Amino acid sequence: MILPIYLYGQPVLRKVAQDIAPDYPDLKNLIETMFETMYKSEGIGLAAPQVGLSIRLLVIDLTPMADENPEFKNFKKVMINAHLVDSDGEDILLDEACLSLPGIHEKVARKSKIRMKYLDENGVEHDEVYQGYLARVIMHEYDHLDGKLFIDHVSPIRKQLIKGKLNLIVKGKARCDYKNKPLGR
Ligand code: NI
């Protein structure tokens, strides 16, 4: 099943998401559906608020990019009840995009190193350090769990320049090739 991606303007994208209990209904199914939805829209990561659920669940799959980047091999992850423990290292500036913000790309500064605690799809607890691009992808998705979007990290000037595009998304008039759910639909 493919779920619609909630677009910028939807209030769920601005909520701080909650941890879930181990017996959360149909969790396995939900995780599968989130992967399917992500692949269909050609994303590399998807957070539950992007499908309208305010829970601390995210999925990431970088394995399609593993040919050019050997470090992405086997990097298919489910993070449940994800919590950032620490971030440090230098700020690195790189282009980002988001399925909830179709047509928008902006450079975002993020720390090069993070430490995360989460449960995997089997309920096993992890406490892990990630660096570089992996840290970036996780933090992008993790931000969604805290009600943040990558555009929150860009300068006021850049924000002003993309305002028109943001308004189109809110009005449901932005070009978007995948199943989506703008505000009011
Ligand atoms: Ni995103």
Short mmCIF file of N, CA and C and ligand atoms in Angstrom, two decimals:
data_model
loop_
_atom_site.label_atom_id
_atom_site.label_comp_id
_atom_site.label_asym_id
_atom_site.label_seq_id
_atom_site.Cartn_x
_atom_site.Cartn_y
_atom_site.Cartn_z
N MET A 1 0.84 -1.19 0.00
CA MET A 1 0.00 0.00 0.00
C MET A 1 0.88 1.25 0.00
N ILE A 2 0.47 2.23 -0.75
CA ILE A 2 1.20 3.50 -0.80
C ILE A 2 0.40 4.55 -0.05
N LEU A 3 1.06 5.20 0.90
CA LEU A 3 0.40 6.26 1.67
C LEU A 3 0.69 7.61 1.03
N PRO A 4 -0.21 8.58 1.19
CA PRO A 4 0.10 9.92 0.69
C PRO A 4 1.12 10.60 1.60
N ILE A 5 2.03 11.35 0.99
CA ILE A 5 3.01 12.12 1.77
C ILE A 5 2.38 13.45 2.17
N TYR A 6 2.37 13.71 3.46
CA TYR A 6 1.85 14.98 3.96
C TYR A 6 2.82 16.11 3.58
N LEU A 7 2.27 17.16 3.00
CA LEU A 7 3.11 18.25 2.52
C LEU A 7 3.17 19.42 3.50
N TYR A 8 4.19 20.23 3.31
CA TYR A 8 4.40 21.45 4.10
C TYR A 8 3.08 22.20 4.28
N GLY A 9 2.80 22.60 5.50
CA GLY A 9 1.53 23.26 5.81
C GLY A 9 0.65 22.36 6.67
N GLN A 10 0.86 21.05 6.56
CA GLN A 10 0.10 20.11 7.39
C GLN A 10 0.60 20.21 8.84
N PRO A 11 -0.31 20.43 9.79
CA PRO A 11 0.12 20.63 11.19
C PRO A 11 0.92 19.47 11.78
N VAL A 12 0.68 18.24 11.32
CA VAL A 12 1.38 17.08 11.90
C VAL A 12 2.89 17.19 11.70
N LEU A 13 3.31 17.92 10.68
CA LEU A 13 4.75 18.07 10.41
C LEU A 13 5.42 19.00 11.41
N ARG A 14 4.60 19.71 12.20
CA ARG A 14 5.14 20.66 13.18
C ARG A 14 4.98 20.18 14.62
N LYS A 15 4.45 18.97 14.79
CA LYS A 15 4.27 18.44 16.15
C LYS A 15 5.51 17.68 16.59
N VAL A 16 5.78 17.70 17.90
CA VAL A 16 6.82 16.83 18.44
C VAL A 16 6.19 15.44 18.58
N ALA A 17 6.77 14.46 17.89
CA ALA A 17 6.19 13.12 17.87
C ALA A 17 6.49 12.36 19.16
N GLN A 18 5.63 11.39 19.46
CA GLN A 18 5.72 10.65 20.73
C GLN A 18 6.32 9.25 20.54
N ASP A 19 6.95 8.77 21.60
CA ASP A 19 7.41 7.38 21.63
C ASP A 19 6.20 6.45 21.54
N ILE A 20 6.45 5.24 21.08
CA ILE A 20 5.36 4.26 21.03
C ILE A 20 5.67 3.07 21.93
N ALA A 21 4.61 2.37 22.32
CA ALA A 21 4.76 1.16 23.13
C ALA A 21 5.12 -0.01 22.20
N PRO A 22 5.75 -1.06 22.77
CA PRO A 22 6.17 -2.19 21.93
C PRO A 22 4.98 -2.88 21.25
N ASP A 23 3.79 -2.73 21.83
CA ASP A 23 2.62 -3.40 21.23
C ASP A 23 1.82 -2.45 20.32
N TYR A 24 2.46 -1.43 19.81
CA TYR A 24 1.78 -0.51 18.90
C TYR A 24 1.14 -1.32 17.77
N PRO A 25 -0.16 -1.07 17.50
CA PRO A 25 -0.87 -1.91 16.55
C PRO A 25 -0.29 -1.90 15.14
N ASP A 26 -0.11 -3.11 14.60
CA ASP A 26 0.30 -3.25 13.20
C ASP A 26 1.62 -2.59 12.85
N LEU A 27 2.54 -2.56 13.79
CA LEU A 27 3.81 -1.85 13.58
C LEU A 27 4.59 -2.40 12.39
N LYS A 28 4.64 -3.73 12.30
CA LYS A 28 5.42 -4.36 11.23
C LYS A 28 4.87 -3.94 9.86
N ASN A 29 3.57 -3.95 9.79
CA ASN A 29 2.89 -3.55 8.56
C ASN A 29 3.15 -2.09 8.21
N LEU A 30 3.09 -1.25 9.24
CA LEU A 30 3.33 0.18 9.04
C LEU A 30 4.73 0.43 8.49
N ILE A 31 5.72 -0.27 9.07
CA ILE A 31 7.11 -0.10 8.64
C ILE A 31 7.25 -0.50 7.17
N GLU A 32 6.64 -1.61 6.80
CA GLU A 32 6.67 -2.07 5.42
C GLU A 32 6.03 -1.04 4.48
N THR A 33 4.90 -0.52 4.92
CA THR A 33 4.18 0.47 4.11
C THR A 33 4.99 1.75 3.97
N MET A 34 5.70 2.12 5.03
CA MET A 34 6.52 3.33 4.94
C MET A 34 7.66 3.13 3.95
N PHE A 35 8.30 1.95 3.96
CA PHE A 35 9.35 1.68 2.97
C PHE A 35 8.78 1.75 1.55
N GLU A 36 7.65 1.08 1.35
CA GLU A 36 7.02 1.08 0.03
C GLU A 36 6.72 2.49 -0.46
N THR A 37 6.15 3.29 0.45
CA THR A 37 5.80 4.67 0.13
C THR A 37 7.05 5.48 -0.22
N MET A 38 8.12 5.24 0.53
CA MET A 38 9.38 5.94 0.31
C MET A 38 9.98 5.57 -1.05
N TYR A 39 10.00 4.27 -1.37
CA TYR A 39 10.56 3.83 -2.65
C TYR A 39 9.77 4.41 -3.82
N LYS A 40 8.46 4.40 -3.68
CA LYS A 40 7.58 4.87 -4.74
C LYS A 40 7.82 6.35 -5.05
N SER A 41 8.16 7.11 -4.02
CA SER A 41 8.39 8.54 -4.22
C SER A 41 9.88 8.85 -4.39
N GLU A 42 10.67 7.78 -4.51
CA GLU A 42 12.12 7.90 -4.74
C GLU A 42 12.84 8.68 -3.65
N GLY A 43 12.40 8.48 -2.42
CA GLY A 43 13.09 9.09 -1.29
C GLY A 43 14.11 8.11 -0.71
N ILE A 44 15.02 8.64 0.13
CA ILE A 44 15.99 7.77 0.79
C ILE A 44 15.68 7.66 2.28
N GLY A 45 14.72 8.47 2.74
CA GLY A 45 14.32 8.40 4.14
C GLY A 45 12.89 8.90 4.27
N LEU A 46 12.21 8.42 5.31
CA LEU A 46 10.83 8.87 5.54
C LEU A 46 10.54 8.76 7.04
N ALA A 47 9.93 9.81 7.58
CA ALA A 47 9.58 9.81 9.01
C ALA A 47 8.06 9.72 9.13
N ALA A 48 7.60 9.08 10.20
CA ALA A 48 6.16 8.82 10.38
C ALA A 48 5.28 10.08 10.27
N PRO A 49 5.72 11.24 10.79
CA PRO A 49 4.86 12.43 10.63
C PRO A 49 4.58 12.76 9.16
N GLN A 50 5.46 12.32 8.27
CA GLN A 50 5.26 12.59 6.84
C GLN A 50 4.15 11.74 6.23
N VAL A 51 3.71 10.72 6.98
CA VAL A 51 2.52 9.98 6.55
C VAL A 51 1.39 10.21 7.55
N GLY A 52 1.50 11.30 8.30
CA GLY A 52 0.40 11.75 9.15
C GLY A 52 0.37 11.16 10.55
N LEU A 53 1.44 10.45 10.93
CA LEU A 53 1.46 9.82 12.25
C LEU A 53 2.50 10.49 13.14
N SER A 54 2.04 11.02 14.27
CA SER A 54 2.96 11.74 15.15
C SER A 54 3.64 10.78 16.13
N ILE A 55 4.42 9.87 15.58
CA ILE A 55 5.16 8.90 16.41
C ILE A 55 6.63 8.89 15.99
N ARG A 56 7.50 8.49 16.97
CA ARG A 56 8.95 8.58 16.73
C ARG A 56 9.47 7.36 15.97
N LEU A 57 9.10 7.30 14.72
CA LEU A 57 9.49 6.19 13.84
C LEU A 57 10.02 6.77 12.54
N LEU A 58 11.17 6.26 12.09
CA LEU A 58 11.69 6.68 10.79
C LEU A 58 12.32 5.50 10.07
N VAL A 59 12.32 5.58 8.76
CA VAL A 59 12.98 4.54 7.94
C VAL A 59 13.94 5.23 6.98
N ILE A 60 15.04 4.53 6.69
CA ILE A 60 16.06 5.04 5.78
C ILE A 60 16.58 3.86 4.96
N ASP A 61 16.80 4.07 3.68
CA ASP A 61 17.46 3.05 2.86
C ASP A 61 18.41 3.72 1.88
N LEU A 62 19.70 3.57 2.15
CA LEU A 62 20.71 4.15 1.26
C LEU A 62 21.31 3.10 0.34
N THR A 63 20.84 1.87 0.42
CA THR A 63 21.47 0.79 -0.37
C THR A 63 21.39 1.03 -1.89
N PRO A 64 20.34 1.72 -2.40
CA PRO A 64 20.36 1.98 -3.85
C PRO A 64 21.54 2.85 -4.29
N MET A 65 22.16 3.57 -3.34
CA MET A 65 23.30 4.43 -3.68
C MET A 65 24.64 3.76 -3.34
N ALA A 66 24.60 2.48 -3.01
CA ALA A 66 25.81 1.81 -2.50
C ALA A 66 26.87 1.56 -3.58
N ASP A 67 26.47 1.56 -4.85
CA ASP A 67 27.45 1.36 -5.92
C ASP A 67 28.52 2.44 -5.91
N GLU A 68 28.08 3.68 -5.77
CA GLU A 68 29.04 4.80 -5.76
C GLU A 68 29.60 5.05 -4.36
N ASN A 69 28.85 4.64 -3.33
CA ASN A 69 29.28 4.89 -1.95
C ASN A 69 29.28 3.61 -1.14
N PRO A 70 30.41 2.91 -1.10
CA PRO A 70 30.46 1.62 -0.40
C PRO A 70 30.01 1.68 1.06
N GLU A 71 30.12 2.86 1.70
CA GLU A 71 29.70 2.98 3.11
C GLU A 71 28.18 2.83 3.29
N PHE A 72 27.44 2.94 2.18
CA PHE A 72 25.97 2.82 2.26
C PHE A 72 25.50 1.38 2.14
N LYS A 73 26.42 0.48 1.84
CA LYS A 73 26.06 -0.92 1.70
C LYS A 73 25.43 -1.40 3.01
N ASN A 74 24.30 -2.04 2.91
CA ASN A 74 23.56 -2.54 4.08
C ASN A 74 22.96 -1.45 4.96
N PHE A 75 23.01 -0.20 4.49
CA PHE A 75 22.44 0.85 5.33
C PHE A 75 20.94 1.01 5.08
N LYS A 76 20.23 0.01 5.56
CA LYS A 76 18.77 0.07 5.54
C LYS A 76 18.35 0.01 7.00
N LYS A 77 17.68 1.05 7.47
CA LYS A 77 17.43 1.17 8.91
C LYS A 77 15.99 1.52 9.25
N VAL A 78 15.57 0.95 10.37
CA VAL A 78 14.33 1.35 10.99
C VAL A 78 14.71 1.86 12.37
N MET A 79 14.27 3.06 12.71
CA MET A 79 14.54 3.59 14.04
C MET A 79 13.21 3.88 14.72
N ILE A 80 13.00 3.20 15.84
CA ILE A 80 11.77 3.38 16.62
C ILE A 80 12.15 4.07 17.93
N ASN A 81 11.32 5.01 18.36
CA ASN A 81 11.61 5.80 19.57
C ASN A 81 13.03 6.39 19.52
N ALA A 82 13.32 6.97 18.37
CA ALA A 82 14.65 7.55 18.15
C ALA A 82 14.85 8.80 19.01
N HIS A 83 16.02 8.85 19.65
CA HIS A 83 16.38 10.04 20.44
C HIS A 83 17.85 10.37 20.22
N LEU A 84 18.10 11.64 19.97
CA LEU A 84 19.47 12.11 19.78
C LEU A 84 20.12 12.24 21.15
N VAL A 85 21.30 11.62 21.32
CA VAL A 85 22.02 11.70 22.60
C VAL A 85 22.97 12.88 22.56
N ASP A 86 23.64 13.05 21.42
CA ASP A 86 24.69 14.04 21.33
C ASP A 86 25.02 14.33 19.86
N SER A 87 25.47 15.54 19.59
CA SER A 87 26.01 15.81 18.27
C SER A 87 27.22 16.70 18.44
N ASP A 88 28.26 16.42 17.64
CA ASP A 88 29.42 17.32 17.64
C ASP A 88 30.17 17.22 16.34
N GLY A 89 31.41 17.67 16.34
CA GLY A 89 32.17 17.75 15.10
C GLY A 89 31.92 19.08 14.43
N GLU A 90 32.35 19.17 13.17
CA GLU A 90 32.21 20.45 12.47
C GLU A 90 30.87 20.55 11.77
N ASP A 91 30.49 21.80 11.45
CA ASP A 91 29.29 22.03 10.66
C ASP A 91 29.63 21.83 9.19
N ILE A 92 28.83 20.99 8.53
CA ILE A 92 29.05 20.77 7.10
C ILE A 92 27.81 21.22 6.34
N LEU A 93 28.08 21.95 5.24
CA LEU A 93 26.99 22.52 4.43
C LEU A 93 26.77 21.65 3.20
N LEU A 94 25.55 21.14 3.05
CA LEU A 94 25.22 20.31 1.87
C LEU A 94 23.76 20.52 1.48
N ASP A 95 23.50 20.30 0.19
CA ASP A 95 22.15 20.44 -0.35
C ASP A 95 21.21 19.37 0.22
N GLU A 96 20.01 19.79 0.59
CA GLU A 96 19.00 18.84 1.04
C GLU A 96 17.67 19.09 0.34
N ALA A 97 16.87 18.04 0.30
CA ALA A 97 15.51 18.12 -0.22
C ALA A 97 14.65 17.27 0.69
N CYS A 98 13.33 17.33 0.52
CA CYS A 98 12.42 16.61 1.41
C CYS A 98 11.13 16.29 0.67
N LEU A 99 10.63 15.08 0.84
CA LEU A 99 9.39 14.69 0.15
C LEU A 99 8.21 15.57 0.56
N SER A 100 8.27 16.17 1.74
CA SER A 100 7.18 17.04 2.20
C SER A 100 7.32 18.46 1.65
N LEU A 101 8.43 18.72 0.94
CA LEU A 101 8.68 20.05 0.37
C LEU A 101 9.06 19.91 -1.10
N PRO A 102 8.13 19.45 -1.95
CA PRO A 102 8.48 19.18 -3.35
C PRO A 102 9.01 20.43 -4.05
N GLY A 103 10.09 20.24 -4.80
CA GLY A 103 10.65 21.33 -5.61
C GLY A 103 11.60 22.25 -4.88
N ILE A 104 11.87 21.98 -3.60
CA ILE A 104 12.75 22.86 -2.84
C ILE A 104 14.06 22.15 -2.49
N HIS A 105 15.16 22.80 -2.80
CA HIS A 105 16.49 22.31 -2.44
C HIS A 105 17.24 23.47 -1.82
N GLU A 106 17.85 23.24 -0.68
CA GLU A 106 18.61 24.30 -0.03
C GLU A 106 19.81 23.69 0.67
N LYS A 107 20.85 24.50 0.81
CA LYS A 107 22.02 24.05 1.55
C LYS A 107 21.72 24.15 3.05
N VAL A 108 22.06 23.07 3.77
CA VAL A 108 21.79 23.02 5.20
C VAL A 108 23.08 22.65 5.94
N ALA A 109 23.39 23.39 7.01
CA ALA A 109 24.56 23.07 7.83
C ALA A 109 24.16 22.07 8.91
N ARG A 110 24.90 20.97 8.99
CA ARG A 110 24.64 19.99 10.05
C ARG A 110 25.96 19.52 10.65
N LYS A 111 25.89 19.09 11.91
CA LYS A 111 27.07 18.55 12.59
C LYS A 111 27.51 17.25 11.90
N SER A 112 28.80 17.02 11.89
CA SER A 112 29.33 15.86 11.16
C SER A 112 29.22 14.55 11.94
N LYS A 113 28.88 14.65 13.23
CA LYS A 113 28.87 13.45 14.06
C LYS A 113 27.68 13.47 15.02
N ILE A 114 26.97 12.36 15.11
CA ILE A 114 25.83 12.29 16.03
C ILE A 114 25.84 10.95 16.79
N ARG A 115 25.17 10.95 17.93
CA ARG A 115 24.97 9.70 18.67
C ARG A 115 23.48 9.54 18.89
N MET A 116 22.95 8.38 18.50
CA MET A 116 21.52 8.13 18.55
C MET A 116 21.19 6.90 19.37
N LYS A 117 20.06 6.98 20.07
CA LYS A 117 19.50 5.81 20.75
C LYS A 117 18.18 5.48 20.10
N TYR A 118 17.93 4.23 19.82
CA TYR A 118 16.66 3.84 19.20
C TYR A 118 16.45 2.34 19.34
N LEU A 119 15.25 1.90 19.01
CA LEU A 119 14.95 0.48 18.94
C LEU A 119 14.85 0.11 17.46
N ASP A 120 15.33 -1.06 17.09
CA ASP A 120 15.15 -1.49 15.70
C ASP A 120 13.82 -2.21 15.57
N GLU A 121 13.56 -2.74 14.37
CA GLU A 121 12.25 -3.36 14.09
C GLU A 121 12.03 -4.63 14.90
N ASN A 122 13.09 -5.17 15.51
CA ASN A 122 12.94 -6.35 16.36
C ASN A 122 12.88 -5.99 17.85
N GLY A 123 12.83 -4.69 18.13
CA GLY A 123 12.75 -4.23 19.51
C GLY A 123 14.09 -4.20 20.23
N VAL A 124 15.18 -4.38 19.47
CA VAL A 124 16.52 -4.37 20.07
C VAL A 124 17.00 -2.93 20.21
N GLU A 125 17.54 -2.61 21.41
CA GLU A 125 17.99 -1.26 21.68
C GLU A 125 19.38 -1.01 21.08
N HIS A 126 19.56 0.17 20.48
CA HIS A 126 20.86 0.54 19.91
C HIS A 126 21.29 1.90 20.45
N ASP A 127 22.59 2.05 20.58
CA ASP A 127 23.20 3.32 20.96
C ASP A 127 24.40 3.45 20.05
N GLU A 128 24.28 4.29 19.01
CA GLU A 128 25.28 4.26 17.94
C GLU A 128 25.73 5.66 17.53
N VAL A 129 26.95 5.70 17.03
CA VAL A 129 27.52 6.96 16.53
C VAL A 129 27.56 6.90 15.00
N TYR A 130 27.15 7.99 14.37
CA TYR A 130 27.18 8.07 12.90
C TYR A 130 27.92 9.33 12.49
N GLN A 131 28.58 9.23 11.33
CA GLN A 131 29.32 10.39 10.86
C GLN A 131 28.99 10.70 9.40
N GLY A 132 29.36 11.92 9.00
CA GLY A 132 29.26 12.32 7.60
C GLY A 132 27.85 12.26 7.06
N TYR A 133 27.72 11.71 5.85
CA TYR A 133 26.43 11.71 5.16
C TYR A 133 25.37 10.91 5.92
N LEU A 134 25.80 9.82 6.56
CA LEU A 134 24.85 9.01 7.33
C LEU A 134 24.24 9.85 8.45
N ALA A 135 25.09 10.62 9.13
CA ALA A 135 24.61 11.49 10.21
C ALA A 135 23.62 12.51 9.66
N ARG A 136 23.92 13.03 8.47
CA ARG A 136 23.04 14.02 7.86
C ARG A 136 21.67 13.44 7.55
N VAL A 137 21.66 12.28 6.91
CA VAL A 137 20.38 11.68 6.52
C VAL A 137 19.54 11.35 7.77
N ILE A 138 20.19 10.81 8.78
CA ILE A 138 19.46 10.49 10.02
C ILE A 138 18.93 11.77 10.65
N MET A 139 19.74 12.82 10.71
CA MET A 139 19.29 14.06 11.35
C MET A 139 18.16 14.73 10.59
N HIS A 140 18.19 14.62 9.27
CA HIS A 140 17.08 15.17 8.48
C HIS A 140 15.77 14.50 8.90
N GLU A 141 15.80 13.16 8.95
CA GLU A 141 14.59 12.41 9.33
C GLU A 141 14.25 12.65 10.80
N TYR A 142 15.28 12.69 11.62
CA TYR A 142 15.08 12.90 13.05
C TYR A 142 14.41 14.25 13.33
N ASP A 143 14.81 15.27 12.60
CA ASP A 143 14.18 16.59 12.73
C ASP A 143 12.66 16.49 12.59
N HIS A 144 12.21 15.64 11.65
CA HIS A 144 10.76 15.48 11.45
C HIS A 144 10.08 15.03 12.74
N LEU A 145 10.76 14.22 13.55
CA LEU A 145 10.18 13.72 14.80
C LEU A 145 10.05 14.83 15.84
N ASP A 146 10.83 15.88 15.66
CA ASP A 146 10.75 17.02 16.58
C ASP A 146 9.97 18.19 15.98
N GLY A 147 9.25 17.92 14.89
CA GLY A 147 8.44 18.96 14.28
C GLY A 147 9.23 19.98 13.50
N LYS A 148 10.47 19.58 13.11
CA LYS A 148 11.31 20.53 12.36
C LYS A 148 11.46 20.09 10.90
N LEU A 149 11.73 21.07 10.06
CA LEU A 149 11.94 20.82 8.64
C LEU A 149 13.28 21.43 8.23
N PHE A 150 13.86 20.94 7.13
CA PHE A 150 15.20 21.41 6.78
C PHE A 150 15.23 22.91 6.47
N ILE A 151 14.08 23.45 6.02
CA ILE A 151 14.05 24.89 5.72
C ILE A 151 14.19 25.74 6.99
N ASP A 152 13.97 25.13 8.16
CA ASP A 152 14.15 25.87 9.42
C ASP A 152 15.62 26.23 9.63
N HIS A 153 16.51 25.52 8.93
CA HIS A 153 17.95 25.75 9.13
C HIS A 153 18.54 26.74 8.13
N VAL A 154 17.74 27.20 7.16
CA VAL A 154 18.32 28.10 6.16
C VAL A 154 18.20 29.55 6.62
N SER A 155 18.99 30.42 6.01
CA SER A 155 19.04 31.82 6.43
C SER A 155 17.72 32.52 6.12
N PRO A 156 17.44 33.62 6.87
CA PRO A 156 16.20 34.37 6.61
C PRO A 156 16.10 34.85 5.15
N ILE A 157 17.24 35.15 4.55
CA ILE A 157 17.22 35.61 3.15
C ILE A 157 16.78 34.48 2.22
N ARG A 158 17.37 33.32 2.40
CA ARG A 158 16.97 32.17 1.57
C ARG A 158 15.49 31.84 1.80
N LYS A 159 15.09 31.92 3.05
CA LYS A 159 13.69 31.62 3.40
C LYS A 159 12.76 32.57 2.64
N GLN A 160 13.16 33.82 2.58
CA GLN A 160 12.37 34.83 1.86
C GLN A 160 12.27 34.47 0.38
N LEU A 161 13.40 33.98 -0.17
CA LEU A 161 13.45 33.65 -1.60
C LEU A 161 12.58 32.43 -1.96
N ILE A 162 12.37 31.53 -1.01
CA ILE A 162 11.57 30.34 -1.34
C ILE A 162 10.12 30.48 -0.87
N LYS A 163 9.79 31.64 -0.33
CA LYS A 163 8.45 31.85 0.22
C LYS A 163 7.33 31.56 -0.79
N GLY A 164 7.55 32.00 -2.02
CA GLY A 164 6.55 31.77 -3.07
C GLY A 164 6.30 30.30 -3.30
N LYS A 165 7.40 29.54 -3.35
CA LYS A 165 7.29 28.09 -3.55
C LYS A 165 6.57 27.43 -2.38
N LEU A 166 6.89 27.89 -1.17
CA LEU A 166 6.25 27.33 0.02
C LEU A 166 4.74 27.58 -0.02
N ASN A 167 4.35 28.78 -0.44
CA ASN A 167 2.93 29.11 -0.52
C ASN A 167 2.20 28.21 -1.51
N LEU A 168 2.88 27.89 -2.63
CA LEU A 168 2.27 26.99 -3.62
C LEU A 168 2.03 25.61 -3.01
N ILE A 169 3.01 25.14 -2.22
CA ILE A 169 2.85 23.82 -1.58
C ILE A 169 1.65 23.84 -0.64
N VAL A 170 1.58 24.91 0.18
CA VAL A 170 0.47 25.02 1.14
C VAL A 170 -0.88 25.02 0.42
N LYS A 171 -0.93 25.67 -0.74
CA LYS A 171 -2.18 25.76 -1.49
C LYS A 171 -2.46 24.50 -2.32
N GLY A 172 -1.53 23.54 -2.28
CA GLY A 172 -1.72 22.31 -3.05
C GLY A 172 -1.48 22.52 -4.53
N LYS A 173 -0.69 23.54 -4.88
CA LYS A 173 -0.46 23.85 -6.29
C LYS A 173 0.97 23.56 -6.74
N ALA A 174 1.77 22.98 -5.85
CA ALA A 174 3.15 22.67 -6.24
C ALA A 174 3.16 21.40 -7.07
N ARG A 175 4.10 21.30 -8.00
CA ARG A 175 4.23 20.08 -8.80
C ARG A 175 4.79 18.97 -7.92
N CYS A 176 4.12 17.84 -7.95
CA CYS A 176 4.53 16.73 -7.09
C CYS A 176 4.14 15.43 -7.79
N ASP A 177 5.14 14.58 -8.07
CA ASP A 177 4.89 13.39 -8.89
C ASP A 177 4.42 12.17 -8.11
N TYR A 178 4.34 12.26 -6.79
CA TYR A 178 3.92 11.11 -5.99
C TYR A 178 2.64 11.46 -5.25
N LYS A 179 1.99 10.43 -4.75
CA LYS A 179 0.76 10.58 -3.98
C LYS A 179 1.02 11.50 -2.79
N ASN A 180 0.22 12.55 -2.64
CA ASN A 180 0.52 13.51 -1.57
C ASN A 180 -0.76 14.09 -0.99
N LYS A 181 -0.55 14.76 0.14
CA LYS A 181 -1.69 15.30 0.89
C LYS A 181 -1.36 16.71 1.36
N PRO A 182 -1.68 17.70 0.54
CA PRO A 182 -1.46 19.07 0.99
C PRO A 182 -2.50 19.47 2.03
N LEU A 183 -2.27 20.60 2.66
CA LEU A 183 -3.21 21.12 3.65
C LEU A 183 -4.60 21.23 3.04
N GLY A 184 -5.59 20.78 3.78
CA GLY A 184 -6.98 20.95 3.33
C GLY A 184 -7.48 19.88 2.39
N ARG A 185 -6.65 18.85 2.12
CA ARG A 185 -7.15 17.78 1.28
C ARG A 185 -7.21 16.46 2.04
NI NI B 1 12.19 15.30 4.99
#
